[in-house]
Each structure stands twice: as structure tokens, then as C-alpha cells.
PDB file of C-alpha atoms in Angstrom:
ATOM      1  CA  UNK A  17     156.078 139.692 218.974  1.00 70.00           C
ATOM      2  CA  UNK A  18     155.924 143.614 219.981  1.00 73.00           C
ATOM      3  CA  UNK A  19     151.612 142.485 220.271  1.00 74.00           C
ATOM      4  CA  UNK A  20     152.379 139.699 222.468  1.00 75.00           C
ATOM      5  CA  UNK A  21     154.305 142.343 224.800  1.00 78.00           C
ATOM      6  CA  UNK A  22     151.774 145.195 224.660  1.00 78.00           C
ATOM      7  CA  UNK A  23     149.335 142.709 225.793  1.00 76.00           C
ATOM      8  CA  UNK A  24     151.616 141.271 228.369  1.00 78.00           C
ATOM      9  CA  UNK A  25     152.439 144.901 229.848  1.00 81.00           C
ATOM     10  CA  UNK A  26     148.558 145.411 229.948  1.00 79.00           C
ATOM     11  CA  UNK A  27     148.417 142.604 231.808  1.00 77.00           C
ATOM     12  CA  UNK A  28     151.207 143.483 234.314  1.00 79.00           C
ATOM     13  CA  UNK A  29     149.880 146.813 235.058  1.00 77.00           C
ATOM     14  CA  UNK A  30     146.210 145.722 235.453  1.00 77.00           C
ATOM     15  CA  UNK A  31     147.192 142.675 237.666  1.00 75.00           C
ATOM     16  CA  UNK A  32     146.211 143.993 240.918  1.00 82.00           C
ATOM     17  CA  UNK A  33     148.246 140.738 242.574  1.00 85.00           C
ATOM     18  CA  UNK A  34     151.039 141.116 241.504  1.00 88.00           C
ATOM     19  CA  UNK A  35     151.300 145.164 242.436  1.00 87.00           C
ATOM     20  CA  UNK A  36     150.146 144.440 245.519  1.00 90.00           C
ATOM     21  CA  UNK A  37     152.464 141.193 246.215  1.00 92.00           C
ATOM     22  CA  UNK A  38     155.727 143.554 244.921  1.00 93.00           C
ATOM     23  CA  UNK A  39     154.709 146.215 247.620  1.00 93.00           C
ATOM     24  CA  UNK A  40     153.963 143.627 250.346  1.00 94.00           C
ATOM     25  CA  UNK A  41     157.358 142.501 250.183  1.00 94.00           C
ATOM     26  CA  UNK A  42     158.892 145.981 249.923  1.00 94.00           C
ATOM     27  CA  UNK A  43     157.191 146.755 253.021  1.00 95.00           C
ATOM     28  CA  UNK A  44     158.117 143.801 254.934  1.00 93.00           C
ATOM     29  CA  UNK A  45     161.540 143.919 254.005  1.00 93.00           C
ATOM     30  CA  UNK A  46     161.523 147.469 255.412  1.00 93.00           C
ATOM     31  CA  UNK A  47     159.856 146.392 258.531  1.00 92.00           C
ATOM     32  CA  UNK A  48     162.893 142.954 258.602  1.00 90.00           C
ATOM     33  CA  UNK A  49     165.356 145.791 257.858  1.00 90.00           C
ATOM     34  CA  UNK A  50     164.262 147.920 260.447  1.00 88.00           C
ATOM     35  CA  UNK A  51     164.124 145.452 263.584  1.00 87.00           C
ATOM     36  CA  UNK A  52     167.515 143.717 262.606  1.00 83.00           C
ATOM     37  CA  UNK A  53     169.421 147.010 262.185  1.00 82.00           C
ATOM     38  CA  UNK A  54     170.464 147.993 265.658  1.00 67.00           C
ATOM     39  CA  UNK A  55     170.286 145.097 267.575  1.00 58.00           C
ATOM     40  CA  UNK A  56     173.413 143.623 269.270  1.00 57.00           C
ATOM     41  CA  UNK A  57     176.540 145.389 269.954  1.00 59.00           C
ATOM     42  CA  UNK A  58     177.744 145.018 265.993  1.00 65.00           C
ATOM     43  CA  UNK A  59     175.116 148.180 264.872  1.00 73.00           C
ATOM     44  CA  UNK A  60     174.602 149.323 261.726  1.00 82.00           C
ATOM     45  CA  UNK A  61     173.279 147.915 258.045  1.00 89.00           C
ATOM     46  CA  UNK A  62     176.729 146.339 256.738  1.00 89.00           C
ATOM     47  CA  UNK A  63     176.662 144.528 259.907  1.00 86.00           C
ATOM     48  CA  UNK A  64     173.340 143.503 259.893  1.00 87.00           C
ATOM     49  CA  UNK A  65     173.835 142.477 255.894  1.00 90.00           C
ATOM     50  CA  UNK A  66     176.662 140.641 256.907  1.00 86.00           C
ATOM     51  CA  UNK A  67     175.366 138.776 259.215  1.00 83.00           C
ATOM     52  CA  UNK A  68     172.075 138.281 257.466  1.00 85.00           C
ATOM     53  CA  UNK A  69     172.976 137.936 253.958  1.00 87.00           C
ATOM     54  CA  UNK A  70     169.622 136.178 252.658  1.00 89.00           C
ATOM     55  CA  UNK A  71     167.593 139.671 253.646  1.00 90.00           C
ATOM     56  CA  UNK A  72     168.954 140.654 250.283  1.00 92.00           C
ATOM     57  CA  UNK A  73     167.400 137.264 247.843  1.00 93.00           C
ATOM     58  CA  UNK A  74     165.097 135.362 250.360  1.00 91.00           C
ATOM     59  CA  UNK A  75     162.209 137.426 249.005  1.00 93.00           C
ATOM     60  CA  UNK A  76     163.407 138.104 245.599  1.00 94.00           C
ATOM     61  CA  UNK A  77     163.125 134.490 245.286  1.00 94.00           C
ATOM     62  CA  UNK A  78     159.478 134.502 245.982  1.00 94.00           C
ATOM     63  CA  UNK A  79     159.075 137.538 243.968  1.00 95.00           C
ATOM     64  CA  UNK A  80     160.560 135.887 240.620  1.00 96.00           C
ATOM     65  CA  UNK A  81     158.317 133.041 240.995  1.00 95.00           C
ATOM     66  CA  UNK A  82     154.786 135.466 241.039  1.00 94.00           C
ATOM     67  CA  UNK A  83     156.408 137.235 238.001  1.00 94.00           C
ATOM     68  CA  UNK A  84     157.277 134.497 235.960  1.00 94.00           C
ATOM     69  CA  UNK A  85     153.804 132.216 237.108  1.00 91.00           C
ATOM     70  CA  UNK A  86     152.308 135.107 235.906  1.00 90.00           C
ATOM     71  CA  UNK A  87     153.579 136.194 232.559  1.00 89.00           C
ATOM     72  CA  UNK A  88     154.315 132.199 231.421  1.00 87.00           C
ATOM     73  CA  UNK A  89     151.813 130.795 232.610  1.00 83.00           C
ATOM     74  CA  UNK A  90     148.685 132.779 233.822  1.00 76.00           C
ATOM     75  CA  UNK A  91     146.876 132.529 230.152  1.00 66.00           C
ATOM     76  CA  UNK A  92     146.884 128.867 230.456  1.00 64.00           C
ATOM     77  CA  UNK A  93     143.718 129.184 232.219  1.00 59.00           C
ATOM     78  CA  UNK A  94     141.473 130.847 229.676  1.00 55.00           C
ATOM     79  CA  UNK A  95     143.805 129.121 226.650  1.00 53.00           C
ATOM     80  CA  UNK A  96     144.802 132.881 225.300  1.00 51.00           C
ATOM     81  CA  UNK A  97     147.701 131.057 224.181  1.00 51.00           C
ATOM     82  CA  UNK A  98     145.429 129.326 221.581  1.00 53.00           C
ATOM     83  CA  UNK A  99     143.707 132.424 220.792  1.00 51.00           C
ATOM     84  CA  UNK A 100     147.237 134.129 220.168  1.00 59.00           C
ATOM     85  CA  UNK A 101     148.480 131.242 217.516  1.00 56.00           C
ATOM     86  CA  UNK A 102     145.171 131.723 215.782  1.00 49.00           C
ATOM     87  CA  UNK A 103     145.821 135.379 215.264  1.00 54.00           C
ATOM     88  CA  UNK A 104     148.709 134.165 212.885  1.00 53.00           C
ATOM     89  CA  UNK A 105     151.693 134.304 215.703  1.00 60.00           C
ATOM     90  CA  UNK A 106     154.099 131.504 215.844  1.00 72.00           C
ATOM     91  CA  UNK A 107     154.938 129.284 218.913  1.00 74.00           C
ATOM     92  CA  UNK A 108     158.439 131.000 218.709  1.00 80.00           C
ATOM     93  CA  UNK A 109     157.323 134.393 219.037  1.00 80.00           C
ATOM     94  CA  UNK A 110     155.183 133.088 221.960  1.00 80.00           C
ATOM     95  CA  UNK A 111     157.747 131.771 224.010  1.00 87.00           C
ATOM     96  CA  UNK A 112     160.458 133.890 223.309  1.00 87.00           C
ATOM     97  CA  UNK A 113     158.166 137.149 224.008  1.00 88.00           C
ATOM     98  CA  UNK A 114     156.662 135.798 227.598  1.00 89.00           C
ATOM     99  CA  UNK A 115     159.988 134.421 228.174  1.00 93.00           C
ATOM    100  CA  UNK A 116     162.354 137.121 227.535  1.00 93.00           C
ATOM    101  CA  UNK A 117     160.136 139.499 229.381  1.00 92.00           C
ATOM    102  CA  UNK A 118     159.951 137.378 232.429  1.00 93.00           C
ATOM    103  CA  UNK A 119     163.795 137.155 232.484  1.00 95.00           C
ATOM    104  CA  UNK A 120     163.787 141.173 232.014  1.00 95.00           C
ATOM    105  CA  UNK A 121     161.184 142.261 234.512  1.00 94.00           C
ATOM    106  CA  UNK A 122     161.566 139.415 236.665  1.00 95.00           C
ATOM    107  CA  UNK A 123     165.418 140.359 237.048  1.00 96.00           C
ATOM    108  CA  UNK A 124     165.048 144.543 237.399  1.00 96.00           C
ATOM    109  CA  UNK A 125     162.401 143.977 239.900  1.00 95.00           C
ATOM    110  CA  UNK A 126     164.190 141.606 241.782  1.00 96.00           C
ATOM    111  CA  UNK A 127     167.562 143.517 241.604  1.00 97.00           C
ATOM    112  CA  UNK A 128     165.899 146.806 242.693  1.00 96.00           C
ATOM    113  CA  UNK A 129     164.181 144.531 245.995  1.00 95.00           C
ATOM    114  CA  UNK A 130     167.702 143.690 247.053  1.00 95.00           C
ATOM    115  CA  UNK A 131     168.790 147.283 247.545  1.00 96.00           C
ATOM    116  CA  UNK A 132     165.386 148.033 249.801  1.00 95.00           C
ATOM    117  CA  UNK A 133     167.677 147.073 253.020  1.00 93.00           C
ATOM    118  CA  UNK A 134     170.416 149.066 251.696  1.00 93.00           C
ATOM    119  CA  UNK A 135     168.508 152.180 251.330  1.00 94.00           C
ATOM    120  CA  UNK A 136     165.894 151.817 254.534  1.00 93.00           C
ATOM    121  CA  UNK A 137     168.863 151.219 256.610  1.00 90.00           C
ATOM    122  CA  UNK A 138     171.253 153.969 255.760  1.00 89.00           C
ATOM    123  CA  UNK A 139     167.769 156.162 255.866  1.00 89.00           C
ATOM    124  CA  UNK A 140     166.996 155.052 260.120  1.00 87.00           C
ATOM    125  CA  UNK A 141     170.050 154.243 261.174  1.00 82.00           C
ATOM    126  CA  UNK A 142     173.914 154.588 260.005  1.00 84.00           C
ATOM    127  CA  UNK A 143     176.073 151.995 257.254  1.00 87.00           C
ATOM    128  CA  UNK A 144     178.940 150.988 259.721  1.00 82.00           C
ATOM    129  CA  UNK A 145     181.941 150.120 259.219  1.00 81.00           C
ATOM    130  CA  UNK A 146     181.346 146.804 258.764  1.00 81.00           C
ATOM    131  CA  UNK A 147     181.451 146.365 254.707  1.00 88.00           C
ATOM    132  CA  UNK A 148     181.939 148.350 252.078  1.00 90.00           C
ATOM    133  CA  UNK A 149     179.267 150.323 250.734  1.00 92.00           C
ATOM    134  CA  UNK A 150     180.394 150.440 246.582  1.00 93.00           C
ATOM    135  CA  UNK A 151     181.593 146.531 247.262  1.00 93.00           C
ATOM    136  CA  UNK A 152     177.997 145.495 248.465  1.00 94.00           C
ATOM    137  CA  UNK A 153     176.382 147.984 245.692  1.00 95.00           C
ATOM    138  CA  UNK A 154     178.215 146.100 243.281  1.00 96.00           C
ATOM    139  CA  UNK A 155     177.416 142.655 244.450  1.00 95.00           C
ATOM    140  CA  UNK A 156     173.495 143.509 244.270  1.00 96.00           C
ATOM    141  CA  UNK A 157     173.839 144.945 241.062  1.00 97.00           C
ATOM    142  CA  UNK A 158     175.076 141.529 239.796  1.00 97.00           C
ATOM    143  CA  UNK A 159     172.174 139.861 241.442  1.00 97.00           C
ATOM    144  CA  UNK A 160     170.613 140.177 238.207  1.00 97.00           C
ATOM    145  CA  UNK A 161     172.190 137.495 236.341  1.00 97.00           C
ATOM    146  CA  UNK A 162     171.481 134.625 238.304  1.00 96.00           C
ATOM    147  CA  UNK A 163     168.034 136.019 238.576  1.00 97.00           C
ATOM    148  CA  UNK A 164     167.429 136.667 234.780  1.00 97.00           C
ATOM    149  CA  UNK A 165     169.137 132.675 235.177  1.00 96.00           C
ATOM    150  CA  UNK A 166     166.444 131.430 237.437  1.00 96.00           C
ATOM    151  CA  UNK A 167     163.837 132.896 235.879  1.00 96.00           C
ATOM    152  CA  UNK A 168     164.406 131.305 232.259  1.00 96.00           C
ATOM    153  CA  UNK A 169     164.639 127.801 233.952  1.00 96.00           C
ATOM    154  CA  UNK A 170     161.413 128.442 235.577  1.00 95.00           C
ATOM    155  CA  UNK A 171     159.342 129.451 232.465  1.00 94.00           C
ATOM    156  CA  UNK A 172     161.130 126.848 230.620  1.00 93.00           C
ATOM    157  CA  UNK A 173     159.092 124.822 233.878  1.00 94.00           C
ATOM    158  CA  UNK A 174     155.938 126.176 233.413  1.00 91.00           C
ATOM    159  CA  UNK A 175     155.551 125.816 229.509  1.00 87.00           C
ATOM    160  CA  UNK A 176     155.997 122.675 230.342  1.00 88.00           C
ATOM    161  CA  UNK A 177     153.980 121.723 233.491  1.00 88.00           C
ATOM    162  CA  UNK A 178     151.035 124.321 232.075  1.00 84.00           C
ATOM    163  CA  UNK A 179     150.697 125.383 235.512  1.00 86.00           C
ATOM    164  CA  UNK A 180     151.559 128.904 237.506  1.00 87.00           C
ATOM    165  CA  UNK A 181     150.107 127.904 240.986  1.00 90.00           C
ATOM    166  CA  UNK A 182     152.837 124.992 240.964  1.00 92.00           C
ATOM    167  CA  UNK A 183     155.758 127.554 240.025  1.00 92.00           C
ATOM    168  CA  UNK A 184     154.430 130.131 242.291  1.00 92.00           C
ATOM    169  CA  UNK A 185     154.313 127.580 245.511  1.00 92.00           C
ATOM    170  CA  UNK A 186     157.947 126.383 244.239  1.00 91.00           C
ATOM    171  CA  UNK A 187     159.339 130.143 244.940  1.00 90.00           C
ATOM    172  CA  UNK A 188     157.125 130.595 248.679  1.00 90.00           C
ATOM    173  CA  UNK A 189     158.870 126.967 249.236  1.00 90.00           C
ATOM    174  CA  UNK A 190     162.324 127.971 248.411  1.00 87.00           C
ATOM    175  CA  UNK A 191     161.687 131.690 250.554  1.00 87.00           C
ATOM    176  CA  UNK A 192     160.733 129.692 253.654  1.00 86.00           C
ATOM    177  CA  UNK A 193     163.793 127.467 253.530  1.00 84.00           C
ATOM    178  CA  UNK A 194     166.553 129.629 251.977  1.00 81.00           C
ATOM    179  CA  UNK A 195     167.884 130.112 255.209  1.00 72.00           C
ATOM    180  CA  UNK A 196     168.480 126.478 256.161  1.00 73.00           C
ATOM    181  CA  UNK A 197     170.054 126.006 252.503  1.00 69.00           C
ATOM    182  CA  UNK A 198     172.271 128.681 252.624  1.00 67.00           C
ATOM    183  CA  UNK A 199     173.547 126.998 256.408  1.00 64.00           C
ATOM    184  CA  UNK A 200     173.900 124.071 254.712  1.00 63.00           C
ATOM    185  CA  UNK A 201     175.961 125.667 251.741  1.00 61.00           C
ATOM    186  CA  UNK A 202     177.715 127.198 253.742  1.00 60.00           C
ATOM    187  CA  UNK A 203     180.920 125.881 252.378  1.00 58.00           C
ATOM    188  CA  UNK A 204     179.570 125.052 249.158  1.00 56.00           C
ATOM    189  CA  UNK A 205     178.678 128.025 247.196  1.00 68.00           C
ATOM    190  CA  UNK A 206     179.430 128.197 243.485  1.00 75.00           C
ATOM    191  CA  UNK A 207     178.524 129.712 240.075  1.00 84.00           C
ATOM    192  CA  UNK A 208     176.454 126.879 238.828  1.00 82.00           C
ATOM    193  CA  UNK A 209     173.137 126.956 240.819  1.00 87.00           C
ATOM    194  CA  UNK A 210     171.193 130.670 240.317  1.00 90.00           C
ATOM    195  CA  UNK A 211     170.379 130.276 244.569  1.00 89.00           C
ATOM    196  CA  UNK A 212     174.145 129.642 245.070  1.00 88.00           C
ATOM    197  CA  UNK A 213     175.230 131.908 243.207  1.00 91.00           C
ATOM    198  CA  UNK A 214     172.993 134.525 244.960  1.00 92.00           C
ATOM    199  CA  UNK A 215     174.651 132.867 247.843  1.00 88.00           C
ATOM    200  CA  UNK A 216     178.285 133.612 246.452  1.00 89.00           C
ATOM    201  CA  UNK A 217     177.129 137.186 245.810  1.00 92.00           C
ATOM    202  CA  UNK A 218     176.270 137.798 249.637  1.00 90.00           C
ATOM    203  CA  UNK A 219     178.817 135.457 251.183  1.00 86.00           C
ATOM    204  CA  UNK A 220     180.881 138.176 253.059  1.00 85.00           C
ATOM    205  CA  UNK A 221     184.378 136.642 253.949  1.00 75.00           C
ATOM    206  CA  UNK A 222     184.736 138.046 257.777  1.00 61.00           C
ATOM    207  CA  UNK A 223     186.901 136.529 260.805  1.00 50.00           C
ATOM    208  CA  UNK A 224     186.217 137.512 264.669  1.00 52.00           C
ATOM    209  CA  UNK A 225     188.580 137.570 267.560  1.00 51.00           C
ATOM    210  CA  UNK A 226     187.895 138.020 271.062  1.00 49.00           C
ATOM    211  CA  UNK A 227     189.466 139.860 273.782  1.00 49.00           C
ATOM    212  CA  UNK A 228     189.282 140.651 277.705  1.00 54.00           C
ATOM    213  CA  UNK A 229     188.976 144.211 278.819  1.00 49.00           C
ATOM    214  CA  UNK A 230     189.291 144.649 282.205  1.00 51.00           C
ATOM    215  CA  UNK A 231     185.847 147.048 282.583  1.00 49.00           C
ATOM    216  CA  UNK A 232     184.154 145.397 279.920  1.00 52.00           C
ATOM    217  CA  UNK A 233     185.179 141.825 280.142  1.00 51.00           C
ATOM    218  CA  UNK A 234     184.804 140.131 277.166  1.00 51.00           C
ATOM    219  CA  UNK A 235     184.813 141.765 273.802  1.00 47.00           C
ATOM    220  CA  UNK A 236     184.149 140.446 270.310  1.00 55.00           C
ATOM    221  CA  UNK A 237     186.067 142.139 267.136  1.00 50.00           C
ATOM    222  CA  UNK A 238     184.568 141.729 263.963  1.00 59.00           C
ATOM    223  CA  UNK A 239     185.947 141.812 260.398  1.00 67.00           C
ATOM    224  CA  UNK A 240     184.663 141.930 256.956  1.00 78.00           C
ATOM    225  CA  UNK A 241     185.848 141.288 253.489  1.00 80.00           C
ATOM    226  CA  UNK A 242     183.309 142.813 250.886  1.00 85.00           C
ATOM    227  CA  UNK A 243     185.572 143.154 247.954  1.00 89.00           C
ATOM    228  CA  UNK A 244     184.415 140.351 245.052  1.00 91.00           C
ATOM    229  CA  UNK A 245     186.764 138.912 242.486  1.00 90.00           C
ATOM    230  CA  UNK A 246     187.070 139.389 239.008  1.00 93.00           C
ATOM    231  CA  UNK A 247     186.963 135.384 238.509  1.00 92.00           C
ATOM    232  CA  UNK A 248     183.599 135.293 240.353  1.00 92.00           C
ATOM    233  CA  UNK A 249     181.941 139.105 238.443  1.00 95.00           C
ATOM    234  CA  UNK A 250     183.194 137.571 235.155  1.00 95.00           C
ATOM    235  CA  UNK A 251     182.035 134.266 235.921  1.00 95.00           C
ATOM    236  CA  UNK A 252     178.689 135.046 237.377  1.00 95.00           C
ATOM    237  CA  UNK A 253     177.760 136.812 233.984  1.00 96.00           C
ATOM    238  CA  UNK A 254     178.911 134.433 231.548  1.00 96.00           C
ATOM    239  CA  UNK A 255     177.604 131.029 233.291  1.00 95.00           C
ATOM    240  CA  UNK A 256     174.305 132.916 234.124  1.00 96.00           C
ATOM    241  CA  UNK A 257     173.806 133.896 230.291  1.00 96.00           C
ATOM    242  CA  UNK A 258     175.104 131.070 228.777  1.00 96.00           C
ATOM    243  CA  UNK A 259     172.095 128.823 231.102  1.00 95.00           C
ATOM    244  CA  UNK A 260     169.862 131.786 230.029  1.00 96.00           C
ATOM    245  CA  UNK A 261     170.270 130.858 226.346  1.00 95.00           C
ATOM    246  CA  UNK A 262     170.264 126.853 227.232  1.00 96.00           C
ATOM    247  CA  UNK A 263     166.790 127.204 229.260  1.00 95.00           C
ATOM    248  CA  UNK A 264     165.576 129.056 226.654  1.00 94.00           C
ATOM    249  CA  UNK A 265     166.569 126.899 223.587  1.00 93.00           C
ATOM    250  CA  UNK A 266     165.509 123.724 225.460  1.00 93.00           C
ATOM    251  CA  UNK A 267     162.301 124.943 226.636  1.00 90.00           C
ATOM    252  CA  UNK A 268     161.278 126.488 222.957  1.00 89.00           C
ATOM    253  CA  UNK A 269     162.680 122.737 221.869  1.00 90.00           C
ATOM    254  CA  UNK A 270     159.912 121.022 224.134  1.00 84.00           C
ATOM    255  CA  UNK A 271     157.298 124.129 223.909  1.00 82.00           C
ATOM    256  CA  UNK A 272     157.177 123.859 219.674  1.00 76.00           C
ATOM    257  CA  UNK A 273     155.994 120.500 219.585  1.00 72.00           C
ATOM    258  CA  UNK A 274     153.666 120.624 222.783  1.00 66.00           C
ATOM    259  CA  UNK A 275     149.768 120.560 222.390  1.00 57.00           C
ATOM    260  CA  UNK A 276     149.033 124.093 223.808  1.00 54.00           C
ATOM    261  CA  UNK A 277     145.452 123.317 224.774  1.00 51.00           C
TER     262      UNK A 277
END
């Protein structure tokens, strides 16, 4: 297994796409970041995260899909999978090896994407008073789990499908309309979905009044509620491992008695 994941790390630091699709998507959530920070009246990054809570997944999303296409299901072209049975290691090591370190790399890489608005806006602009600064830290930070979550049911996907273009389009799909589906969940969010989870995560409980000044007529008041419960931090971690270990177990299940070629 520790050969399987040299080779796989070779891989990952030789694969010129993927590098450059990672800083692509750092950059363009700096440039997102930037033109959303100070527009309106309600300035500042909490605000702007608040009201734009899929800036912190939408491309994560997309991002998960390239690395788990990649490290499940890029050798599928050349058959290396075949070559790596011959060489005496077992379809378990196989799949839990690519798995494992798609749900690990896929997860830290996605985490750390989430923070890139965090950090570029408190770097041109100010925080606000909008949220909580330590409250949204800690919701990113759990942004792992349901990651790690999604990522296992994806390779569990493309061991089966044999195909990484078909994952990788799946993830650009779900990017382009995350922000229609988290509209439409609006009311809906839960634990047991990884994208409504993520949803849960960024869903910012916040009420507005309005009021009439006499010089400045009429004026909006905004509030926030960033704090998270303990129900939903103990329950994202435990649903999103225990559908870790299922993905994993059922795709090794279907994977074992597969014809690899």
C-alpha cells in the first residue's frame, strides 16, 4: 500500500492539471472575493459571506471532483491498475490506498479553498461586524467532513463507472448550479447530503428590519447569527464518517469482484 501512495504522490505533483486547476480557482475566488466585498451599503467580508454563503463550497465542489477523477480513476486509461495487481498487490490495497488518499487530499485542499475569501478579504478590505470571525473559522474547519464524505461516494462512483471525465463533469455540473440548489434548500438543509450539509455549515441565521430616518429615508438593519450548535458539530462528524466507512465498504464490495481491464 505505502507503493501505491508514493506512486500516487508522484503523480499528484507531476500532474501539471491539476496544479494549475487548484491555482485557477484560488485566483478566481480572490478576484469573486474581491468584487463582492464592498459593494452595497452592508461592507465588509462577514457580510459579503453572509450573504453569499456558496463563495465558500461552490468551487470546492469542482475542486473535489478533479482530485478524486484523478487519483481513482486517471490510470484507467493506460490499465496501471492491471499492471499494479500483477506486481503482487491486492484489489484491497488498491482501493483503499487511491481511496483514502482522495478522501485526505481531496478534503485538506478543499478545506484550505474555503478560507481563501476569509483571508483575501480581511487582507483588502475590513471583517465587519456582520459574523463572527472564530464562529465562521470554525464552520470552515468542519467543511472537511462532508468533503472527505463526498469524496468517498465519488470514488466509490468511479471504480465503478471506470471513468474520470464523467466524475470530473459531475463536479463543473454541480459548481454551475449550486447556487440554484442551495435557493431551493433553502429551508431544507440537513446532515444527510455532503452539499447540504456544506449548506448547513454556511447557513447564517440573520433577520433584517427596516427603518425611516428623516435625512436618509429608508434604512435597512441587518443581523447575524454565526454561532453553530453542538447537535449540528457533533452530528456533522459522525454522519459524515460513518457514510465515509459505508462508501468505502460498498465500493471495495463491488470493486473486488469487478474485471479491472
Amino acid at each position: 500500500m505505502k507503493n501505491i501512495i508514493k506512486s500516487i504522490i508522484y503523480e499528484l505533483l507531476h500532474s501539471k492539471f491539476l496544479i494549475r486547476i487548484y491555482i485557477m480557482l484560488l485566483l478566481f475566488m480572490v478576484l469573486v472575493t474581491a468584487l463582492n466585498i464592498n459593494t452595497g451599503e452592508k461592507k465588509g467580508t462577514s457580510y459579503m459571506l453572509a450573504d453569499n454563503p456558496v463563495i465558500l463550497y461552490q468551487f470546492g465542489i469542482f475542486l473535489l471532483s478533479i482530485i478524486v477523477g484523478t487519483i481513482c480513476g486517471e490510470d484507467y486509461k493506460d490499465k496501471v491498475g492491471n499492471y499494479e495487481i500483477l506486481f503482487g498487490h491486492s484489489r484491497r490495497s488498491i482501493y483503499v490506498a487511491r481511496t483514502l488518499f482522495a478522501c485526505i487530499v481531496s478534503g485538506i485542499l478543499c478545506t484550505s479553498l474555503s478560507f481563501v475569501p476569509i483571508i483575501t478579504g480581511n487582507i483588502i478590505g475590513q471583517w465587519g461586524n456582520g459574523l463572527s470571525l472564530s464562529h465562521v473559522v470554525i464552520r470552515n474547519l468542519l467543511m472537511i467532513f462532508p468533503y472527505v464524505r463526498l469524496a468517498a461516494f465519488l470514488a466509490m462512483i468511479t471504480f465503478i463507472i471506470k471513468n474520470n471525465y464523467i466524475i470530473m463533469a459531475s463536479g463543473f455540473f454541480l459548481m454551475m448550479i449550486i447556487s440554484v440548489v442551495d435557493a431551493v434548500m433553502e429551508n431544507g438543509r440537513s446532515l444527510y447530503l455532503s452539499i447540504f450539509n456544506l449548506g448547513l455549515l454556511t447557513d447564517y441565521q440573520g433577520w433584517n428590519i427596516y427603518n425611516i430616518d428623516p435625512v436618509s429615508g429608508i434604512v435597512e438593519y441587518n443581523s447575524y447569527d454565526s454561532s453553530i450548535s453542538t447537535g449540528n458539530i457533533v452530528g456533522t462528524i459522525l454522519v459524515s464518517l460513518i457514510m465515509t466507512a459505508f462508501y468505502i465498504f460498498m465500493g471495495y464490495t463491488l470493486f473486488r469482484r469487478d474485471d479491472i481491464s
